[in-house]
PDB file of C-alpha atoms in Angstrom:
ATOM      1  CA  UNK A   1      -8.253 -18.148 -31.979  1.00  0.00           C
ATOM      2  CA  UNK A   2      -8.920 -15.124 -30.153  1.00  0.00           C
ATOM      3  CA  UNK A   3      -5.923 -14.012 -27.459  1.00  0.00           C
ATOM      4  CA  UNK A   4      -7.309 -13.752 -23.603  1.00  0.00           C
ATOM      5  CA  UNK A   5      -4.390 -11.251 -22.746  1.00  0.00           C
ATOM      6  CA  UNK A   6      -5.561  -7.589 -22.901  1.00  0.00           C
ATOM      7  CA  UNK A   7      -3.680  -4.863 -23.949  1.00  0.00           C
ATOM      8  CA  UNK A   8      -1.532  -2.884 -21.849  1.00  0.00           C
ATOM      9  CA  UNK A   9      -3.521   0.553 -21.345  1.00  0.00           C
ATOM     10  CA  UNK A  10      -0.076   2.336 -21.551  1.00  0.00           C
ATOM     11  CA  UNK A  11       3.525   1.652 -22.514  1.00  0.00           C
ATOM     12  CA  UNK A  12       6.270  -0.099 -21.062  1.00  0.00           C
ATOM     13  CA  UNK A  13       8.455   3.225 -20.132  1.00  0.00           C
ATOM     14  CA  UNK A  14       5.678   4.775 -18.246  1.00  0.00           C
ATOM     15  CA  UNK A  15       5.200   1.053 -16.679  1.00  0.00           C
ATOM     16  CA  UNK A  16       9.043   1.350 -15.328  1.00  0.00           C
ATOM     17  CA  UNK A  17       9.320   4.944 -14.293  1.00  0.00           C
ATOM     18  CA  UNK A  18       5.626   4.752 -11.853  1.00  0.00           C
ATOM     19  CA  UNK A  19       7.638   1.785 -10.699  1.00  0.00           C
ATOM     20  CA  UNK A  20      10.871   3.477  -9.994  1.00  0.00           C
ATOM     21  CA  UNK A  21       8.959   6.212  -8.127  1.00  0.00           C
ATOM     22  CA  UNK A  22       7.285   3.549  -6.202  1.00  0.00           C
ATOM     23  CA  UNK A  23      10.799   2.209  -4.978  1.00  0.00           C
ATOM     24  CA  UNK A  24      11.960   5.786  -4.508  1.00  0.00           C
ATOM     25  CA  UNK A  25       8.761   6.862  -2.626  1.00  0.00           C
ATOM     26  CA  UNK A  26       9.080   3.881  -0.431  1.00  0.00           C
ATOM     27  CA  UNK A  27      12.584   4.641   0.342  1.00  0.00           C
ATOM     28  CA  UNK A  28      11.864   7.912   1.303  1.00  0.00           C
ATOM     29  CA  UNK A  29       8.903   6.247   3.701  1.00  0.00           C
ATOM     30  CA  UNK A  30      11.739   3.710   5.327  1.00  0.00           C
ATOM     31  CA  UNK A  31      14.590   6.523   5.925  1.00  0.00           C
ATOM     32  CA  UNK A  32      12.192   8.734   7.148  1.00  0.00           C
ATOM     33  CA  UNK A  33      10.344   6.336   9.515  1.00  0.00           C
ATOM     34  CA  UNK A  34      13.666   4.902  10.524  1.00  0.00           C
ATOM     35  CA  UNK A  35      15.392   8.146  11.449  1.00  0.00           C
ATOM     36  CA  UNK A  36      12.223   9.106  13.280  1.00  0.00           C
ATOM     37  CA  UNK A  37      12.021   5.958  15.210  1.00  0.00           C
ATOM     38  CA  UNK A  38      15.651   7.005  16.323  1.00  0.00           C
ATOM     39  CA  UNK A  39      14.763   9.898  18.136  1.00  0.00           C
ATOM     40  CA  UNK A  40      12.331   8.487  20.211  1.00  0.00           C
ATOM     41  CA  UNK A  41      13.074   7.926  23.966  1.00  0.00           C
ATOM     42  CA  UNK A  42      14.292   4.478  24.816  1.00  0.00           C
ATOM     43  CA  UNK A  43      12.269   1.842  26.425  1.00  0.00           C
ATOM     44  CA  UNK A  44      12.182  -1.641  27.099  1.00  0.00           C
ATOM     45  CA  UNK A  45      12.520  -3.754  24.511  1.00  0.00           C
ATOM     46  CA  UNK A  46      11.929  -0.779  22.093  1.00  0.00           C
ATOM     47  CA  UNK A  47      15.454  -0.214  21.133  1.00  0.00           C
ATOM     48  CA  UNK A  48      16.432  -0.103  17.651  1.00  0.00           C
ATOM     49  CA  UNK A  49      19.795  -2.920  17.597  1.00  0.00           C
ATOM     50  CA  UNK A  50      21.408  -2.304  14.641  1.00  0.00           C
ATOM     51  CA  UNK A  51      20.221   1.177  12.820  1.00  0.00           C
ATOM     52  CA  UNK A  52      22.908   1.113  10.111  1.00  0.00           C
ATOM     53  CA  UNK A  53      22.086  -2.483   9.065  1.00  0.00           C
ATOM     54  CA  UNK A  54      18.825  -1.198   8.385  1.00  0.00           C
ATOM     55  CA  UNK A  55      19.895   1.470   6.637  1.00  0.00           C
ATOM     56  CA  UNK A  56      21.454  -0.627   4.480  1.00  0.00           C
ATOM     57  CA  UNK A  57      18.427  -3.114   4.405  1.00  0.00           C
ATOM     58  CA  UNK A  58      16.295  -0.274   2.784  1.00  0.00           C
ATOM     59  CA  UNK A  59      19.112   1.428   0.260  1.00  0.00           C
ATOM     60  CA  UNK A  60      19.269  -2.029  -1.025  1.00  0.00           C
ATOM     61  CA  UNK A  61      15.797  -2.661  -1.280  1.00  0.00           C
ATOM     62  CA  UNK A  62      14.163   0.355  -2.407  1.00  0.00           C
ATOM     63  CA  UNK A  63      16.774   3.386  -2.889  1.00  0.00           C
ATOM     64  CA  UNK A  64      19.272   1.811  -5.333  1.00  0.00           C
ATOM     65  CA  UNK A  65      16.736  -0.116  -7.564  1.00  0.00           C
ATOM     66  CA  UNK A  66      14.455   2.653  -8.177  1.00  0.00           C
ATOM     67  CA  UNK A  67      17.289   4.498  -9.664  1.00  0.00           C
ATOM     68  CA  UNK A  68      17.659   1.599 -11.686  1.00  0.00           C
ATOM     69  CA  UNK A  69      14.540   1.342 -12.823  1.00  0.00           C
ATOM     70  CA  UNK A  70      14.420   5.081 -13.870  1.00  0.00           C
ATOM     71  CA  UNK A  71      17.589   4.320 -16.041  1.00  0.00           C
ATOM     72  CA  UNK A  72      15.656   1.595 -18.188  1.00  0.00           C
ATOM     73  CA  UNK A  73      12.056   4.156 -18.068  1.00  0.00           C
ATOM     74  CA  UNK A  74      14.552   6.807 -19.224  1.00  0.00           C
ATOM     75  CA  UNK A  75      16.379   4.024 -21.730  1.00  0.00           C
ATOM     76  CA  UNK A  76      12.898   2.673 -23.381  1.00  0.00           C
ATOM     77  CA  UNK A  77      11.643   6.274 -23.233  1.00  0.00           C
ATOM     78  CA  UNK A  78      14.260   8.265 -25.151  1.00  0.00           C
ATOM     79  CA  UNK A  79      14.417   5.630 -27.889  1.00  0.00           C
ATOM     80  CA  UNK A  80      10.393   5.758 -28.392  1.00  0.00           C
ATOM     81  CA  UNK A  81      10.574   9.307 -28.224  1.00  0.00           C
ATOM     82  CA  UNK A  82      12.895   9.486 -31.320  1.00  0.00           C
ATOM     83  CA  UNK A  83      10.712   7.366 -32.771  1.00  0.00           C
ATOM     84  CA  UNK A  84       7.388   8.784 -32.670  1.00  0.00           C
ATOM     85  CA  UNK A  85       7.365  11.297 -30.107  1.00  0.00           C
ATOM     86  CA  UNK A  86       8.230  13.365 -26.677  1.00  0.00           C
ATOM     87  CA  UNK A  87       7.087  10.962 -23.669  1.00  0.00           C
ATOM     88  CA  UNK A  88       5.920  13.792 -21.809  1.00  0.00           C
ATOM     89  CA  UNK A  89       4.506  11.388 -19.515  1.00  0.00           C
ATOM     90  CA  UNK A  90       7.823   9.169 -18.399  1.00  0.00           C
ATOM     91  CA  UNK A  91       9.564  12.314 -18.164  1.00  0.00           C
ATOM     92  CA  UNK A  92       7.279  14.008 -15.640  1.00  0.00           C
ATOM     93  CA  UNK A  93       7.147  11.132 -13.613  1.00  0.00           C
ATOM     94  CA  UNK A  94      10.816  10.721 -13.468  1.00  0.00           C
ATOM     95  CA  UNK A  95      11.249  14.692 -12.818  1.00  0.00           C
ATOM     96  CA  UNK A  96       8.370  13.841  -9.655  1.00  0.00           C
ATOM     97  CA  UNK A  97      10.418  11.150  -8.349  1.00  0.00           C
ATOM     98  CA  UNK A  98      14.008  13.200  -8.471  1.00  0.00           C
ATOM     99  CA  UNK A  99      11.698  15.914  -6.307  1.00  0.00           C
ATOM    100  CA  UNK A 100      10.367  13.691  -4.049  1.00  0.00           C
ATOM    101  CA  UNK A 101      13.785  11.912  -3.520  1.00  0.00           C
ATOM    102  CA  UNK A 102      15.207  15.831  -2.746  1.00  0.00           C
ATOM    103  CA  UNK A 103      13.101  16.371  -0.429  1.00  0.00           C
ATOM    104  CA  UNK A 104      12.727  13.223   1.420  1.00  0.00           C
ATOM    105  CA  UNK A 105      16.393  13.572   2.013  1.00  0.00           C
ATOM    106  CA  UNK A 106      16.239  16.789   3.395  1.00  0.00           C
ATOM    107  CA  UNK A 107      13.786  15.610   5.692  1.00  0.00           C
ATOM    108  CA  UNK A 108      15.769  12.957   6.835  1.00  0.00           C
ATOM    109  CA  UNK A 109      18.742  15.245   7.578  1.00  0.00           C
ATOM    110  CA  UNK A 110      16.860  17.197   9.360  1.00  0.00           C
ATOM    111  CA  UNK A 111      15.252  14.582  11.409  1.00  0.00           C
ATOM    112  CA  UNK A 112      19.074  13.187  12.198  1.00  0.00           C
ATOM    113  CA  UNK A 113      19.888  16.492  14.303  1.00  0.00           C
ATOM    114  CA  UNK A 114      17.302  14.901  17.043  1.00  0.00           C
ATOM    115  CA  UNK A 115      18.451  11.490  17.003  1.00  0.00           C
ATOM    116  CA  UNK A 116      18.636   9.890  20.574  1.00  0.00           C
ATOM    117  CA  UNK A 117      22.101  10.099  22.625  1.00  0.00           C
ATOM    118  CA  UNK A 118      22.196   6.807  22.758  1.00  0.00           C
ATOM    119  CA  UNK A 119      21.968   5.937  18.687  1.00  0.00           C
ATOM    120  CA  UNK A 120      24.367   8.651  18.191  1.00  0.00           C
ATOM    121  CA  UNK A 121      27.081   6.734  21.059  1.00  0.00           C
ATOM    122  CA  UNK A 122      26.466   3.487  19.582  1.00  0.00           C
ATOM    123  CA  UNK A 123      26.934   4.424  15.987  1.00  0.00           C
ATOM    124  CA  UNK A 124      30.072   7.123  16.815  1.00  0.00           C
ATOM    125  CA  UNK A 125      31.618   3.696  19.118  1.00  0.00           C
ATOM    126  CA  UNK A 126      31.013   1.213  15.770  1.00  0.00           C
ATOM    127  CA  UNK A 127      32.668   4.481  13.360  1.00  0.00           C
ATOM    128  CA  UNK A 128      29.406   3.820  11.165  1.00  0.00           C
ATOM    129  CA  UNK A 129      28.051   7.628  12.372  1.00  0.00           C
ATOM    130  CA  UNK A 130      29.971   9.196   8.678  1.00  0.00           C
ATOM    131  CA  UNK A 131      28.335   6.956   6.716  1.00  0.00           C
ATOM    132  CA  UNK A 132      24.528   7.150   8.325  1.00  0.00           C
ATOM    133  CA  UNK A 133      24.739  10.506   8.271  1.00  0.00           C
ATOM    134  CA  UNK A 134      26.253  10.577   4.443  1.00  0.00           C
ATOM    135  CA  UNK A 135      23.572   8.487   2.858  1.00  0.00           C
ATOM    136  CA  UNK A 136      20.625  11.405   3.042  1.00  0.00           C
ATOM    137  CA  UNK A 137      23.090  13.380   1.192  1.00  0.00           C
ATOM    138  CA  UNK A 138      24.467  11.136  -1.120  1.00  0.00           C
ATOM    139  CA  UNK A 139      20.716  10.020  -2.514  1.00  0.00           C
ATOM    140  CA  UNK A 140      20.024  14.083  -2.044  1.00  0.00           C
ATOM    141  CA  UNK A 141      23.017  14.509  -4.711  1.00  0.00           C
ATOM    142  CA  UNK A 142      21.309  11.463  -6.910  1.00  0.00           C
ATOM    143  CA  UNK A 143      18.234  13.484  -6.844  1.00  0.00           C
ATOM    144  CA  UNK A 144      19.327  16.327  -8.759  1.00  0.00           C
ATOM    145  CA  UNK A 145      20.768  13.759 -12.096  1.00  0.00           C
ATOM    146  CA  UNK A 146      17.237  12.231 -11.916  1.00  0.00           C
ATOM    147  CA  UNK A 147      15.048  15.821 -12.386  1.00  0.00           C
ATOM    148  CA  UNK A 148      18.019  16.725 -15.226  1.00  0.00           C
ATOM    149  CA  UNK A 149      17.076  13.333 -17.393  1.00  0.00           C
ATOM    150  CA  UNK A 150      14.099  13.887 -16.645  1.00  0.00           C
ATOM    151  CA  UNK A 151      14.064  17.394 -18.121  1.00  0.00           C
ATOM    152  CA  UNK A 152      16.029  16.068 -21.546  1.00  0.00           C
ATOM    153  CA  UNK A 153      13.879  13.742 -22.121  1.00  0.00           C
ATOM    154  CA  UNK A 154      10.904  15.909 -21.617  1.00  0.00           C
ATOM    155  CA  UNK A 155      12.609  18.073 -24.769  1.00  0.00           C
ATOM    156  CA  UNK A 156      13.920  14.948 -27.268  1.00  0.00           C
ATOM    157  CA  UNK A 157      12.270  15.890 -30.339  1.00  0.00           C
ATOM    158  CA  UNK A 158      11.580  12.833 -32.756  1.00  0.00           C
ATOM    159  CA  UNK A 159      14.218  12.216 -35.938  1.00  0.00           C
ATOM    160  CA  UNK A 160      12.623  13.541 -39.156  1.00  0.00           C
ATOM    161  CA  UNK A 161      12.760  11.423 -42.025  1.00  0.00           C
ATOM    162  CA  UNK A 162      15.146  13.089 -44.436  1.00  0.00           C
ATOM    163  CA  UNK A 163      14.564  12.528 -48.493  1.00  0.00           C
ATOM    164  CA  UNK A 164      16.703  10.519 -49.956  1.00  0.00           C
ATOM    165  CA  UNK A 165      17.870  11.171 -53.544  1.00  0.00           C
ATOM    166  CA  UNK A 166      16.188   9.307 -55.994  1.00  0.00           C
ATOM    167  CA  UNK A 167      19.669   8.855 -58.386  1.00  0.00           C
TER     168      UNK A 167
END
């Protein structure tokens, strides 16, 4: 009997890292549209209730899994890659998604300098200002990890098989 399934056109690491920089692209996309949402004037029925819940929200849905996700890429990568070869391809994706993380982050911070008065009064009054504006640069210092195991496994060199002694 012949099997309906077709074959997967690549492997499972480079399956798990294009889905880690999904989550890590659409993270970037959230913060980013979030922050900029906060610095627009207020109108009615246009105001943004709870900013830091939604901050949370989207580290929880997209920022935190994707690095995750590049852990088991990396993980399924590095042991193929001893097996039969460098996965050049797994570890260039991963290497994107640490830049892309970088500099989504730094676009965030920068956005956060012309967040509306009234965001910055509500969130200073709740004490939750610290930690909004720490999460850009925590996920900025997560960044920089990512590109490096990205980089080593772009250079794992496969095991040689060593002779063994025929006595």
């Amino acid at each position: 009997m012949e099997s309906i399934l077709m074959p997967i056109p690549m492997r499972y690491d480079t399956w798990m890292a294009i889905a880690s920089l999904a989550l890590h692209v659409m993270f970037v996309i959230y913060i980013n549209s979030l922050y900029m949402a906060l610095t627009r004037p207020l109108a009615i029925g246009a105001t943004i209730a709870q900013p830091w819940n939604m901050m949370i929200i989207g580290m929880f849905l997209f920022g935190l899994p994707g690095f995750g996700l590049a852990g088991v890429a990396y993980l399924l990568a590095k042991d193929l890659a001893k097996k039969s070869g460098v996965r050049r391809a797994t570890s260039m994706i991963i290497i994107v998604q640490g830049i892309i993380l970088l500099l989504g982050m730094i676009n965030a911070s920068s956005v956060e300098k012309a967040m509306n008065d009234y965001y910055i009064e509500t969130l200073t009054n709740r004490g939750e200002i610290h930690l909004f504006n720490t999460i850009p640069q925590l996920f900025m210092m997560g960044s920089i990890p990512l590109m490096g195991v990205g980089a080593y496994l772009y250079t794992v060199k496969p095991k040689t098989e060593r002779f063994k002694s025929s006595l």
